[in-house]
Short mmCIF file of C-alpha atoms and ligand atoms in Angstrom, two decimals:
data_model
loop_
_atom_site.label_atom_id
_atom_site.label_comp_id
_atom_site.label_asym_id
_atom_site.label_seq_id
_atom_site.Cartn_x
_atom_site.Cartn_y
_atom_site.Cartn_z
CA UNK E 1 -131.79 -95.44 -31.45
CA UNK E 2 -132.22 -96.88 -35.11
CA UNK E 3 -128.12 -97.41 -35.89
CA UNK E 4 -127.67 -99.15 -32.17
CA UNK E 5 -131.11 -101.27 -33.27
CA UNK E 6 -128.84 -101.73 -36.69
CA UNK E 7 -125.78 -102.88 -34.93
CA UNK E 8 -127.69 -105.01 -31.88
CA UNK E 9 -129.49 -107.09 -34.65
CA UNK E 10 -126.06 -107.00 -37.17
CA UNK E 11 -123.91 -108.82 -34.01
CA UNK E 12 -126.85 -110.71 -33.33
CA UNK E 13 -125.49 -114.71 -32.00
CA UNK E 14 -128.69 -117.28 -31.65
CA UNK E 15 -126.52 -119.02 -29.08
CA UNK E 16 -126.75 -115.92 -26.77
CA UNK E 17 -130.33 -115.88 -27.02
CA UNK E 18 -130.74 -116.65 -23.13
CA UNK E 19 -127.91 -113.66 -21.77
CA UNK E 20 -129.72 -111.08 -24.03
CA UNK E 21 -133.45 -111.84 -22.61
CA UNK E 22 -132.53 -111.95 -19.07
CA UNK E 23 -130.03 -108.38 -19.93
CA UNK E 24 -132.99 -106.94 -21.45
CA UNK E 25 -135.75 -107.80 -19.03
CA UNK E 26 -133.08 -106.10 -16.66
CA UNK E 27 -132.89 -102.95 -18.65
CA UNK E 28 -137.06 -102.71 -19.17
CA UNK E 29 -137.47 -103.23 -14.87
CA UNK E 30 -134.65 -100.40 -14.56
CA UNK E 31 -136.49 -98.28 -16.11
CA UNK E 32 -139.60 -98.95 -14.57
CA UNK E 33 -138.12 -98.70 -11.41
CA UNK E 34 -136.41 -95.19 -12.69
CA UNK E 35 -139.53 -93.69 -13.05
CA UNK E 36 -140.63 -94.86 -10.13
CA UNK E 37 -138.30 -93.73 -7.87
CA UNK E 38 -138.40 -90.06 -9.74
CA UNK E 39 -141.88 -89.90 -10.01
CA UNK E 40 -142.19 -90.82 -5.88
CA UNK E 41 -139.36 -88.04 -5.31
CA UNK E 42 -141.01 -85.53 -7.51
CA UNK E 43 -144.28 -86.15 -5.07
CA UNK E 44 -142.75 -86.51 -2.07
CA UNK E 45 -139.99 -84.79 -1.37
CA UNK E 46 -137.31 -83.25 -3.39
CA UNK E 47 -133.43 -83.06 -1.81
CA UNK E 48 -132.22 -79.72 -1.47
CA UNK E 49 -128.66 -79.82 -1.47
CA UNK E 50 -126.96 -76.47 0.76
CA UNK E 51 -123.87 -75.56 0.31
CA UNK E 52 -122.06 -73.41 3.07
CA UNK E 53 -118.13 -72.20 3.53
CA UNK E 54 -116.60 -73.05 6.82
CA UNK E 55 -113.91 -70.68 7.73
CA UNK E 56 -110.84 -72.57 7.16
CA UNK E 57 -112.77 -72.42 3.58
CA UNK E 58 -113.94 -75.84 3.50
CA UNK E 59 -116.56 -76.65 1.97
CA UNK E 60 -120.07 -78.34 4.13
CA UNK E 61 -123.00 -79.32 2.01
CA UNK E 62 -126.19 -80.05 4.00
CA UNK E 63 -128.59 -82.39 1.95
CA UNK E 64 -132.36 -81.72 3.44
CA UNK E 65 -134.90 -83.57 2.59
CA UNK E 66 -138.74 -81.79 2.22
CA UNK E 67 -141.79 -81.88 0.00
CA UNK E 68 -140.80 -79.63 -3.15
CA UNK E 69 -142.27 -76.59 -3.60
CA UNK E 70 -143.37 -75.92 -6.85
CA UNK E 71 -141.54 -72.02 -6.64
CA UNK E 72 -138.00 -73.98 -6.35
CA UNK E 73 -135.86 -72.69 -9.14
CA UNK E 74 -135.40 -74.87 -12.13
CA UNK E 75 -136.94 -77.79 -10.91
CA UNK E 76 -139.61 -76.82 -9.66
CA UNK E 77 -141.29 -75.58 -12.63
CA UNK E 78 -140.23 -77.92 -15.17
CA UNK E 79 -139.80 -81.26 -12.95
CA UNK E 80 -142.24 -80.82 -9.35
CA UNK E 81 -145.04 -78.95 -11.10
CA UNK E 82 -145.82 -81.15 -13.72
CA UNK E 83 -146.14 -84.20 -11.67
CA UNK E 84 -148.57 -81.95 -8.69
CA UNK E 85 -150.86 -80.84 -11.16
CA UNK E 86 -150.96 -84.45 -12.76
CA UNK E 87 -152.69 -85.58 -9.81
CA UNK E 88 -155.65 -82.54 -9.71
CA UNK E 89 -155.70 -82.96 -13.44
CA UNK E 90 -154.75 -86.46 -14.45
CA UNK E 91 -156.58 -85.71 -18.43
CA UNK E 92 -154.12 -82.81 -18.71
CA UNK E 93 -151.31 -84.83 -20.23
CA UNK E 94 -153.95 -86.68 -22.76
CA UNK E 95 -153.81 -82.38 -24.54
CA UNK E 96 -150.24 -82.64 -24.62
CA UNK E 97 -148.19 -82.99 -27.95
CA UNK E 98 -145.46 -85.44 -28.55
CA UNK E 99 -142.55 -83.01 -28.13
CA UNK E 100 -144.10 -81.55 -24.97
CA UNK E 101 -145.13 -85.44 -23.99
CA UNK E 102 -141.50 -86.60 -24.76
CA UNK E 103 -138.99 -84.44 -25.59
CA UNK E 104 -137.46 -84.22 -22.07
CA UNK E 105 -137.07 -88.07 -22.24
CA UNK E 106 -135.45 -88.09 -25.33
CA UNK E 107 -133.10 -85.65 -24.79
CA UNK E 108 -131.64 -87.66 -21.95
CA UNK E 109 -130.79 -90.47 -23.81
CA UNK E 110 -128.75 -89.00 -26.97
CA UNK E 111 -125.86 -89.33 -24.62
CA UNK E 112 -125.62 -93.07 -23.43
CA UNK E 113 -127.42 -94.46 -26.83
CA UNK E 114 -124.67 -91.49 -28.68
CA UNK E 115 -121.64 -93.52 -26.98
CA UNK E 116 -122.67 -96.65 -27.51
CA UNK E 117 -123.23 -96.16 -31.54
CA UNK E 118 -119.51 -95.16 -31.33
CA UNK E 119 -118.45 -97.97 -29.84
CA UNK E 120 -120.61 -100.09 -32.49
CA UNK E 121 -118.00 -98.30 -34.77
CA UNK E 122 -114.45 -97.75 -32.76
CA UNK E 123 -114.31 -101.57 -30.83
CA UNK E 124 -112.87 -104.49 -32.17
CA UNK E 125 -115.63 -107.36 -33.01
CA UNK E 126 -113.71 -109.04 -29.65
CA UNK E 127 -114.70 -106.08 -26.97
CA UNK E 128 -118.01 -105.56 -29.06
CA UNK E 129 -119.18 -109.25 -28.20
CA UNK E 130 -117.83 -109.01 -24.47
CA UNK E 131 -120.09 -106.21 -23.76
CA UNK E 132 -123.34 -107.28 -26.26
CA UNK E 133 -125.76 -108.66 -23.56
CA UNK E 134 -124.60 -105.06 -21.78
CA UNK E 135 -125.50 -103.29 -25.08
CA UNK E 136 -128.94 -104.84 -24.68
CA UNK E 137 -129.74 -103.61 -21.14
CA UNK E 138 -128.68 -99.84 -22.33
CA UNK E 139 -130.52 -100.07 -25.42
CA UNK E 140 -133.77 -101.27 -23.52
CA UNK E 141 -133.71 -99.44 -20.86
CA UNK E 142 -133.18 -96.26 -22.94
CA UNK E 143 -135.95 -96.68 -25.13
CA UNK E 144 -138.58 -97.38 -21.91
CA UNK E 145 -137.23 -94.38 -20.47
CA UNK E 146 -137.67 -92.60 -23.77
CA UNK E 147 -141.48 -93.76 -23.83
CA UNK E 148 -142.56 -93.55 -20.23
CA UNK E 149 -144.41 -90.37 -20.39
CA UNK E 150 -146.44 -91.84 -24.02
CA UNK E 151 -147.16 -94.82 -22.19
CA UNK E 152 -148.56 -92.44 -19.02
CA UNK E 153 -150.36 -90.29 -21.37
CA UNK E 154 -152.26 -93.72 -22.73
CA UNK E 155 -152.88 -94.63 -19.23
CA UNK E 156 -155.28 -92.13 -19.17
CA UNK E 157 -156.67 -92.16 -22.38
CA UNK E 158 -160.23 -93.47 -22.73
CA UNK E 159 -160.89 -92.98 -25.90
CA UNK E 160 -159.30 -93.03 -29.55
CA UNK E 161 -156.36 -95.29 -28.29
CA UNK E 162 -155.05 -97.70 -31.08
CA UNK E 163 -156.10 -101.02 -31.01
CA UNK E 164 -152.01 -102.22 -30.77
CA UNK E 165 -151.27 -99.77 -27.70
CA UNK E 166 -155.02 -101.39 -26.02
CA UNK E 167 -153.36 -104.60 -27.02
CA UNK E 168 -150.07 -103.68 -24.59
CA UNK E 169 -151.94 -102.62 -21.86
CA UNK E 170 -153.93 -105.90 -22.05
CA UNK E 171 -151.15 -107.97 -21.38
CA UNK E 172 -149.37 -105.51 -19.06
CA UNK E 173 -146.35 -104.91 -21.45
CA UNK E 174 -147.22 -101.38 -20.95
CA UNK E 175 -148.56 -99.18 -18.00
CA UNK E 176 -152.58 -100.86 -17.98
CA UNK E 177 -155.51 -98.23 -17.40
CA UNK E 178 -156.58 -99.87 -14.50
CA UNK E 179 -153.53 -100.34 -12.64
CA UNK E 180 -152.08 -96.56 -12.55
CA UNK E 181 -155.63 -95.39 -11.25
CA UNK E 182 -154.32 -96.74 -7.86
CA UNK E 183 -151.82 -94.17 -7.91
CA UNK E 184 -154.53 -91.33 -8.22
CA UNK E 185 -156.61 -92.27 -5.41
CA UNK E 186 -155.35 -89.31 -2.60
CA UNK E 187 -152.98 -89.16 -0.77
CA UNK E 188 -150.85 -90.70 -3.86
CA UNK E 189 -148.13 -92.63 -2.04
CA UNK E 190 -148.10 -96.16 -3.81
CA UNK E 191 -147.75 -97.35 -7.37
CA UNK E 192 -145.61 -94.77 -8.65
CA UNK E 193 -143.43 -96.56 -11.41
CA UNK E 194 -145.20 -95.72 -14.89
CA UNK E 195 -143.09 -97.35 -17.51
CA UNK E 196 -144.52 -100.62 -17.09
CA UNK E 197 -145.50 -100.71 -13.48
CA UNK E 198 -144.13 -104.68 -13.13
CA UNK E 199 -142.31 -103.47 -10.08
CA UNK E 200 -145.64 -101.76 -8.36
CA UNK E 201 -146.54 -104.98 -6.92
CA UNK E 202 -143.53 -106.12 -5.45
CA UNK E 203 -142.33 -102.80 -3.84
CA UNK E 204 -145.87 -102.60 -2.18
CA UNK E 205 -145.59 -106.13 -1.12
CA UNK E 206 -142.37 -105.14 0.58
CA UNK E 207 -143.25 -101.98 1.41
CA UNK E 208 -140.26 -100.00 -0.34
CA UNK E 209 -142.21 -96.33 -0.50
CA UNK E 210 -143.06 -96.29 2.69
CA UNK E 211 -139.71 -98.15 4.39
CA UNK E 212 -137.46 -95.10 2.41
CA UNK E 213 -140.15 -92.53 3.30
CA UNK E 214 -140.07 -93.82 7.32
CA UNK E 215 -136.23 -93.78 7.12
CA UNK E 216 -136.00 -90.04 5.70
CA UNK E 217 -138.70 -89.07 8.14
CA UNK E 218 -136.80 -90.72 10.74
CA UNK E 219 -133.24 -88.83 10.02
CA UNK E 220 -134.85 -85.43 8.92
CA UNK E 221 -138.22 -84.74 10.98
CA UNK E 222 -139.80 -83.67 7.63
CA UNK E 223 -143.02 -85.17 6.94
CA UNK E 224 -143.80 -86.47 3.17
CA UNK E 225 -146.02 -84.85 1.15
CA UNK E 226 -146.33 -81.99 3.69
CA UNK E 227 -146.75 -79.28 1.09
CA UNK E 228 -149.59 -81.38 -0.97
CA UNK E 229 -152.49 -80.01 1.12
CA UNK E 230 -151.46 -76.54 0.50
CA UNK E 231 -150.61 -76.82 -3.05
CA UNK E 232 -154.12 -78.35 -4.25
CA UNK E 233 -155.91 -75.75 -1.86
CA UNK E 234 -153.86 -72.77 -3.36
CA UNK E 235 -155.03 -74.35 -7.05
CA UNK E 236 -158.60 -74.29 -5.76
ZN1 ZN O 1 -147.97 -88.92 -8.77
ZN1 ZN O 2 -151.08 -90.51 -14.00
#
């Protein structure tokens, strides 16, 4: 993150001000809207992709759409669980330390910010400024996606929050208190983006959860968040 920061600021053009804004504005919404759409799939429903042989040894995969259980293999443990038991104990996350906060997030980015540092050193100065305002998006958007589950942890913070991250959630850079406690009013099916949530407001204006969750319902019969009521009784 620090040598594409280097590079980003050493190619830096004044005169290209305007591109690298707009590309970077991009890059924080993308990952706001990332984490939404993951954090609304990890709640909802998770796709369960089947894979079956035909006889003339074809392969048929069946994608089916239900609430995921939190006994699904892999990802049920380390991606469903997490988010359930967020919502019957939102201060949970607040005991969590940075590497159990954020190290998931940070390992997915070593790859895209790792390729674009070598290109920073392979590409001519030409093909370097053809793809700069591109740069910016990555760059951006990696490092929101990086900090999304810090700036959910603060969103639940009361206390001993630095005055600079208060400061952030003032002006709704970052996730505000306030805002994300609409998500944790039951049955949790709005405001789920938690990077910055600028895009809660518009996709509940349009209704974008609940158009995607009517469509899937529609093709697949499966209600969401069928399995919630069960979960949070078996935690009980
Ligand atoms: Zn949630
Ligand atoms: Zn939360």
């Amino acid at each position: 993150m620090v040598i594409d920061l280097c590079y980003l600021i050493y190619y830096f053009q004044l005169q290209s001000i305007g591109v690298i804004l707009l590309s970077g504005c991009a890059g924080i919404l993308s990952a706001d809207f990332s984490s939404g759409l993951l954090h609304w799939a990890a709640d909802t429903w998770v796709i369960i992709v089947k894979c079956n042989l035909l006889k003339n040894h074809q392969k048929h995969f069946l994608f089916l759409f239900k609430q995921g259980s939190v006994d699904l293999p892999v990802i049920g443990k380390n991606f469903i669980r997490p988010f359930r038991e967020h919502h019957i104990d939102p201060t949970a996350i607040t005991r969590h330390d940075f590497i159990e906060t954020n190290g998931d997030n940070f390992m997915v980015i070593i790859l895209p910010l790792g390729v674009m540092a070598s290109r920073f050193s392979t590409c001519s100065n030409d093909q370097i400024a053809h793809s700069y305002a591109w740069y910016w998006y990555l760059f951006l958007f990696s490092v929101f996606v990086c900090v999304t589950n810090q700036i959910h942890k603060w969103s639940h913070m009361y206390t001993g929050l630095p005055k600079w991250v208060q400061c952030l959630q003032d002006c709704h850079i970052i996730l505000p208190r306030k805002h994300h406690r609409k998500h944790h009013v039951s049955p949790h099916e709005t405001f789920f983006c938690i990077t910055t949530g600028w895009l809660n407001r518009p996709l509940e204006i349009v209704k974008f959860w609940k158009i995607l969750e009517y469509l899937i319902e529609s093709a697949t019969g499966q209600k969401p968040r069928a399995d919630d009521f069960k979960w949070a009784e078996k935690r009980n």
